[in-house]
PDB file of C-alpha atoms in Angstrom:
ATOM      1  CA  ASP B  10     -61.226 -77.130  59.312  1.00  0.00           C
ATOM      2  CA  VAL B  11     -60.357 -76.672  62.961  1.00  0.00           C
ATOM      3  CA  VAL B  12     -60.568 -73.266  64.678  1.00  0.00           C
ATOM      4  CA  GLY B  13     -60.042 -71.978  68.208  1.00  0.00           C
ATOM      5  CA  ASP B  14     -57.854 -73.023  71.177  1.00  0.00           C
ATOM      6  CA  GLU B  15     -58.212 -76.138  73.502  1.00  0.00           C
ATOM      7  CA  ALA B  16     -60.983 -74.419  75.391  1.00  0.00           C
ATOM      8  CA  THR B  17     -62.965 -73.332  72.417  1.00  0.00           C
ATOM      9  CA  LEU B  18     -62.082 -75.969  69.903  1.00  0.00           C
ATOM     10  CA  ALA B  19     -64.542 -75.912  66.990  1.00  0.00           C
ATOM     11  CA  TYR B  20     -64.852 -77.858  63.699  1.00  0.00           C
ATOM     12  CA  ILE B  21     -66.041 -76.009  60.641  1.00  0.00           C
ATOM     13  CA  ALA B  22     -67.809 -78.522  58.318  1.00  0.00           C
ATOM     14  CA  HIS B  23     -68.581 -77.123  54.910  1.00  0.00           C
ATOM     15  CA  ALA B  24     -72.183 -77.997  54.287  1.00  0.00           C
ATOM     16  CA  HIS B  25     -74.930 -76.313  52.170  1.00  0.00           C
ATOM     17  CA  ASP B  26     -77.808 -77.038  54.665  1.00  0.00           C
ATOM     18  CA  ALA B  27     -78.570 -78.123  58.164  1.00  0.00           C
ATOM     19  CA  ASP B  28     -78.907 -81.756  57.315  1.00  0.00           C
ATOM     20  CA  GLY B  29     -75.548 -81.942  55.771  1.00  0.00           C
ATOM     21  CA  CYS B  30     -74.064 -80.164  58.699  1.00  0.00           C
ATOM     22  CA  CYS B  31     -75.663 -82.641  61.148  1.00  0.00           C
ATOM     23  CA  LYS B  32     -74.359 -85.495  59.096  1.00  0.00           C
ATOM     24  CA  ALA B  33     -70.834 -84.166  59.005  1.00  0.00           C
ATOM     25  CA  CYS B  34     -70.919 -83.929  62.895  1.00  0.00           C
ATOM     26  CA  GLN B  35     -72.472 -87.464  63.265  1.00  0.00           C
ATOM     27  CA  VAL B  36     -69.455 -89.099  61.545  1.00  0.00           C
ATOM     28  CA  ASP B  37     -66.948 -87.412  63.794  1.00  0.00           C
ATOM     29  CA  ASP B  38     -66.554 -88.906  67.220  1.00  0.00           C
ATOM     30  CA  LEU B  39     -65.107 -85.735  68.573  1.00  0.00           C
ATOM     31  CA  CYS B  40     -68.124 -83.580  67.415  1.00  0.00           C
ATOM     32  CA  THR B  41     -70.623 -83.056  70.382  1.00  0.00           C
ATOM     33  CA  GLY B  42     -72.843 -80.623  68.658  1.00  0.00           C
ATOM     34  CA  ALA B  43     -73.193 -78.582  65.458  1.00  0.00           C
ATOM     35  CA  THR B  44     -74.879 -75.253  64.558  1.00  0.00           C
ATOM     36  CA  PHE B  45     -75.533 -74.703  60.959  1.00  0.00           C
ATOM     37  CA  VAL B  46     -74.660 -71.150  59.753  1.00  0.00           C
ATOM     38  CA  PRO B  47     -75.628 -70.491  56.057  1.00  0.00           C
ATOM     39  CA  ALA B  48     -72.765 -69.857  53.766  1.00  0.00           C
ATOM     40  CA  LEU B  49     -71.952 -66.324  52.637  1.00  0.00           C
ATOM     41  CA  GLU B  50     -71.774 -67.530  48.913  1.00  0.00           C
ATOM     42  CA  PRO B  51     -74.851 -67.282  46.745  1.00  0.00           C
ATOM     43  CA  GLU B  52     -77.112 -70.289  46.325  1.00  0.00           C
ATOM     44  CA  PRO B  53     -75.925 -72.461  43.518  1.00  0.00           C
ATOM     45  CA  HIS B  54     -77.834 -72.677  40.234  1.00  0.00           C
ATOM     46  CA  GLU B  55     -80.040 -75.736  40.054  1.00  0.00           C
ATOM     47  CA  GLY B  56     -77.966 -78.760  39.234  1.00  0.00           C
ATOM     48  CA  THR B  57     -74.591 -77.159  40.156  1.00  0.00           C
ATOM     49  CA  PRO B  58     -72.682 -77.779  43.386  1.00  0.00           C
ATOM     50  CA  PHE B  59     -71.587 -75.246  45.933  1.00  0.00           C
ATOM     51  CA  VAL B  60     -67.962 -74.079  45.849  1.00  0.00           C
ATOM     52  CA  GLY B  61     -65.887 -76.769  47.337  1.00  0.00           C
ATOM     53  CA  GLU B  62     -68.814 -79.336  47.175  1.00  0.00           C
ATOM     54  CA  CYS B  63     -68.156 -82.210  44.912  1.00  0.00           C
ATOM     55  CA  LEU B  64     -67.762 -85.908  44.721  1.00  0.00           C
ATOM     56  CA  GLY B  65     -64.734 -87.246  46.369  1.00  0.00           C
ATOM     57  CA  LEU B  66     -63.169 -90.595  45.819  1.00  0.00           C
ATOM     58  CA  HIS B  67     -61.071 -91.643  48.732  1.00  0.00           C
ATOM     59  CA  LEU B  68     -58.769 -94.456  49.675  1.00  0.00           C
ATOM     60  CA  THR B  69     -57.630 -95.100  53.189  1.00  0.00           C
ATOM     61  CA  ALA B  70     -54.029 -93.969  53.396  1.00  0.00           C
ATOM     62  CA  VAL B  71     -52.151 -95.926  56.140  1.00  0.00           C
ATOM     63  CA  PRO B  72     -48.630 -96.073  54.985  1.00  0.00           C
ATOM     64  CA  GLY B  73     -46.786 -99.015  56.445  1.00  0.00           C
ATOM     65  CA  HIS B  74     -49.935-100.787  57.406  1.00  0.00           C
ATOM     66  CA  THR B  75     -49.914-104.442  56.773  1.00  0.00           C
ATOM     67  CA  THR B  76     -52.734-107.029  57.121  1.00  0.00           C
ATOM     68  CA  GLU B  77     -52.086-110.035  59.242  1.00  0.00           C
ATOM     69  CA  GLN B  78     -53.386-112.415  56.564  1.00  0.00           C
ATOM     70  CA  SER B  79     -51.301-111.242  53.658  1.00  0.00           C
ATOM     71  CA  GLY B  80     -48.436-109.426  55.241  1.00  0.00           C
ATOM     72  CA  TYR B  81     -48.664-106.809  52.315  1.00  0.00           C
ATOM     73  CA  THR B  82     -48.346-103.226  53.103  1.00  0.00           C
ATOM     74  CA  VAL B  83     -50.412-100.415  51.390  1.00  0.00           C
ATOM     75  CA  GLU B  84     -47.143 -99.573  49.449  1.00  0.00           C
ATOM     76  CA  ASP B  85     -46.774-103.258  48.443  1.00  0.00           C
ATOM     77  CA  ILE B  86     -50.336-103.279  46.932  1.00  0.00           C
ATOM     78  CA  GLU B  87     -49.754 -99.909  45.260  1.00  0.00           C
ATOM     79  CA  ALA B  88     -46.527-101.272  43.664  1.00  0.00           C
ATOM     80  CA  GLN B  89     -48.413-104.380  42.427  1.00  0.00           C
ATOM     81  CA  PHE B  90     -50.988-102.109  40.778  1.00  0.00           C
ATOM     82  CA  GLU B  91     -48.329 -99.955  39.232  1.00  0.00           C
ATOM     83  CA  ALA B  92     -46.506-103.151  37.929  1.00  0.00           C
ATOM     84  CA  LYS B  93     -49.644-104.520  36.439  1.00  0.00           C
ATOM     85  CA  LEU B  94     -51.128-101.235  35.020  1.00  0.00           C
ATOM     86  CA  GLY B  95     -48.010 -99.187  34.204  1.00  0.00           C
ATOM     87  CA  ALA B  96     -48.418 -97.289  30.989  1.00  0.00           C
ATOM     88  CA  MET B  97     -52.024 -98.550  30.529  1.00  0.00           C
ATOM     89  CA  ARG B  98     -51.280-100.322  27.140  1.00  0.00           C
ATOM     90  CA  ARG B  99     -53.363-103.510  27.850  1.00  0.00           C
ATOM     91  CA  PHE B 100     -56.314-104.628  29.819  1.00  0.00           C
ATOM     92  CA  ASP B 101     -55.633-106.351  33.116  1.00  0.00           C
ATOM     93  CA  TRP B 102     -58.350-107.824  35.382  1.00  0.00           C
ATOM     94  CA  PHE B 103     -57.060-105.422  38.171  1.00  0.00           C
ATOM     95  CA  MET B 104     -58.820-102.656  36.077  1.00  0.00           C
ATOM     96  CA  ASP B 105     -62.207-104.305  36.879  1.00  0.00           C
ATOM     97  CA  TYR B 106     -61.672-103.106  40.549  1.00  0.00           C
ATOM     98  CA  ASN B 107     -62.700 -99.504  39.480  1.00  0.00           C
ATOM     99  CA  ALA B 108     -64.993 -96.571  40.244  1.00  0.00           C
ATOM    100  CA  GLY B 109     -67.137 -96.432  37.029  1.00  0.00           C
ATOM    101  CA  PHE B 110     -68.820 -93.318  35.889  1.00  0.00           C
ATOM    102  CA  PHE B 111     -71.054 -92.542  32.834  1.00  0.00           C
ATOM    103  CA  THR B 112     -70.983 -89.422  30.773  1.00  0.00           C
ATOM    104  CA  VAL B 113     -72.516 -88.356  27.450  1.00  0.00           C
ATOM    105  CA  SER B 114     -69.161 -88.205  25.550  1.00  0.00           C
ATOM    106  CA  LEU B 115     -65.613 -89.029  26.348  1.00  0.00           C
ATOM    107  CA  ASP B 116     -64.064 -86.444  24.074  1.00  0.00           C
ATOM    108  CA  GLU B 117     -63.494 -83.610  26.483  1.00  0.00           C
ATOM    109  CA  TYR B 118     -62.021 -86.060  29.017  1.00  0.00           C
ATOM    110  CA  LEU B 119     -59.790 -87.560  26.421  1.00  0.00           C
ATOM    111  CA  ALA B 120     -58.611 -84.013  25.448  1.00  0.00           C
ATOM    112  CA  ASN B 121     -57.836 -83.279  29.155  1.00  0.00           C
ATOM    113  CA  LEU B 122     -56.006 -86.528  29.671  1.00  0.00           C
ATOM    114  CA  GLN B 123     -53.958 -86.075  26.571  1.00  0.00           C
ATOM    115  CA  ALA B 124     -53.099 -82.411  27.591  1.00  0.00           C
ATOM    116  CA  LEU B 125     -51.927 -83.793  31.002  1.00  0.00           C
ATOM    117  CA  LYS B 126     -49.962 -86.626  29.291  1.00  0.00           C
ATOM    118  CA  MET B 127     -51.860 -89.092  31.501  1.00  0.00           C
ATOM    119  CA  PRO B 128     -51.733 -92.618  30.358  1.00  0.00           C
ATOM    120  CA  TYR B 129     -55.188 -94.233  29.794  1.00  0.00           C
ATOM    121  CA  LEU B 130     -56.545 -97.384  28.119  1.00  0.00           C
ATOM    122  CA  ALA B 131     -59.317 -97.017  25.611  1.00  0.00           C
ATOM    123  CA  ALA B 132     -61.787 -99.675  25.133  1.00  0.00           C
ATOM    124  CA  SER B 133     -64.936-100.382  23.112  1.00  0.00           C
ATOM    125  CA  TRP B 134     -67.944-102.660  23.898  1.00  0.00           C
ATOM    126  CA  SER B 135     -71.115-103.614  22.403  1.00  0.00           C
ATOM    127  CA  TRP B 136     -74.659-103.136  23.748  1.00  0.00           C
ATOM    128  CA  SER B 137     -78.058-103.679  22.087  1.00  0.00           C
ATOM    129  CA  ARG B 138     -77.987-100.452  19.983  1.00  0.00           C
ATOM    130  CA  GLY B 139     -74.388-100.415  18.922  1.00  0.00           C
ATOM    131  CA  LEU B 140     -70.883 -99.596  20.223  1.00  0.00           C
ATOM    132  CA  ALA B 141     -69.921 -97.797  23.515  1.00  0.00           C
ATOM    133  CA  TYR B 142     -66.607 -96.768  24.931  1.00  0.00           C
ATOM    134  CA  SER B 143     -64.753 -96.820  28.174  1.00  0.00           C
ATOM    135  CA  VAL B 144     -61.511 -95.113  29.281  1.00  0.00           C
ATOM    136  CA  PHE B 145     -59.564 -96.497  32.234  1.00  0.00           C
ATOM    137  CA  VAL B 146     -57.330 -94.295  34.205  1.00  0.00           C
ATOM    138  CA  HIS B 147     -54.978 -95.447  37.026  1.00  0.00           C
ATOM    139  CA  VAL B 148     -54.639 -92.845  39.738  1.00  0.00           C
ATOM    140  CA  LYS B 149     -51.044 -93.136  40.744  1.00  0.00           C
ATOM    141  CA  PRO B 150     -49.506 -94.121  43.131  1.00  0.00           C
ATOM    142  CA  SER B 151     -52.746 -95.565  44.578  1.00  0.00           C
ATOM    143  CA  GLN B 152     -54.720 -98.773  43.699  1.00  0.00           C
ATOM    144  CA  MET B 153     -57.584 -96.531  42.379  1.00  0.00           C
ATOM    145  CA  VAL B 154     -58.806 -97.157  38.817  1.00  0.00           C
ATOM    146  CA  ILE B 155     -61.427 -94.965  37.273  1.00  0.00           C
ATOM    147  CA  GLU B 156     -63.500 -96.087  34.326  1.00  0.00           C
ATOM    148  CA  LEU B 157     -65.287 -93.486  32.342  1.00  0.00           C
ATOM    149  CA  MET B 158     -68.063 -94.860  30.047  1.00  0.00           C
ATOM    150  CA  ALA B 159     -69.981 -93.244  27.205  1.00  0.00           C
ATOM    151  CA  LEU B 160     -72.140 -94.227  24.347  1.00  0.00           C
ATOM    152  CA  GLU B 161     -70.267 -91.647  22.154  1.00  0.00           C
ATOM    153  CA  SER B 162     -66.806 -90.615  21.320  1.00  0.00           C
ATOM    154  CA  HIS B 163     -65.783 -89.140  18.002  1.00  0.00           C
ATOM    155  CA  LYS B 164     -62.082 -89.445  18.967  1.00  0.00           C
ATOM    156  CA  LEU B 165     -62.241 -93.149  19.855  1.00  0.00           C
ATOM    157  CA  SER B 166     -64.577 -94.179  17.021  1.00  0.00           C
ATOM    158  CA  GLY B 167     -61.646 -94.078  14.543  1.00  0.00           C
ATOM    159  CA  GLU B 168     -58.938 -95.480  16.854  1.00  0.00           C
ATOM    160  CA  ALA B 169     -57.863 -98.983  17.800  1.00  0.00           C
ATOM    161  CA  THR B 170     -59.434 -99.847  21.122  1.00  0.00           C
ATOM    162  CA  VAL B 171     -59.379-102.888  23.322  1.00  0.00           C
ATOM    163  CA  THR B 172     -62.665-104.949  22.919  1.00  0.00           C
ATOM    164  CA  LEU B 173     -64.356-105.810  26.230  1.00  0.00           C
ATOM    165  CA  GLU B 174     -67.617-107.286  27.305  1.00  0.00           C
ATOM    166  CA  GLN B 175     -70.562-105.002  27.952  1.00  0.00           C
ATOM    167  CA  ARG B 176     -69.635-102.766  30.871  1.00  0.00           C
ATOM    168  CA  MET B 177     -72.993-101.405  31.934  1.00  0.00           C
ATOM    169  CA  PRO B 178     -76.382-103.382  32.117  1.00  0.00           C
ATOM    170  CA  GLU B 179     -79.016-102.540  29.528  1.00  0.00           C
ATOM    171  CA  GLU B 180     -81.397-101.276  32.146  1.00  0.00           C
ATOM    172  CA  ARG B 181     -78.749 -98.833  33.464  1.00  0.00           C
ATOM    173  CA  ILE B 182     -77.950 -97.630  29.962  1.00  0.00           C
ATOM    174  CA  GLN B 183     -81.677 -97.000  29.386  1.00  0.00           C
ATOM    175  CA  GLN B 184     -81.850 -94.863  32.645  1.00  0.00           C
ATOM    176  CA  MET B 185     -78.826 -92.782  31.410  1.00  0.00           C
ATOM    177  CA  LEU B 186     -80.526 -92.314  28.050  1.00  0.00           C
ATOM    178  CA  ALA B 187     -83.715 -91.202  29.652  1.00  0.00           C
ATOM    179  CA  SER B 188     -82.048 -88.573  31.822  1.00  0.00           C
ATOM    180  CA  PRO B 189     -78.504 -88.074  30.457  1.00  0.00           C
ATOM    181  CA  PRO B 190     -75.960 -86.006  32.407  1.00  0.00           C
ATOM    182  CA  SER B 191     -75.052 -82.679  30.587  1.00  0.00           C
ATOM    183  CA  GLY B 192     -71.632 -81.438  29.589  1.00  0.00           C
ATOM    184  CA  MET B 193     -68.851 -83.027  31.668  1.00  0.00           C
ATOM    185  CA  ILE B 194     -71.065 -84.149  34.481  1.00  0.00           C
ATOM    186  CA  LEU B 195     -70.548 -87.780  35.511  1.00  0.00           C
ATOM    187  CA  ALA B 196     -73.267 -90.101  36.618  1.00  0.00           C
TER     188      ALA B 196
END
């Protein structure tokens, strides 16, 4: 947020501690100094974020930008993703360019996707102890694909899914099992 006039221009970075405030200033070339003022909101409960604090996935939006090497614009690339992924009915290798997240169960996410009528592709894959599941979602109109992975899904266990290779290394699965995220938290 920007407040003030030209003489007293100030940026307000939402941060829950002085370290976060300093880091927010460091990444902004126009920021010449920062003073942390504690938020008026109560401290979050352990393991929960502050209001407005969450993971953000960002793609650079430079409409009309082209690369010298390919000549494709951002819109051209987005159109290619849309043409390849469309209604999410089959797996395309473009889906391997994704942001992947682990959760305990996919069922609540599936319920939300279905309620929003968002197309997704459901997949299953084997690991050393059995079957696991993935759900791919294309964030339209971008080139972002999100893969949600879980070792459990009552909804998908009875459905036809695309069969894929193992999506997470055994070592990472063991780490997730040792300290699993709770509820709808993603890891």
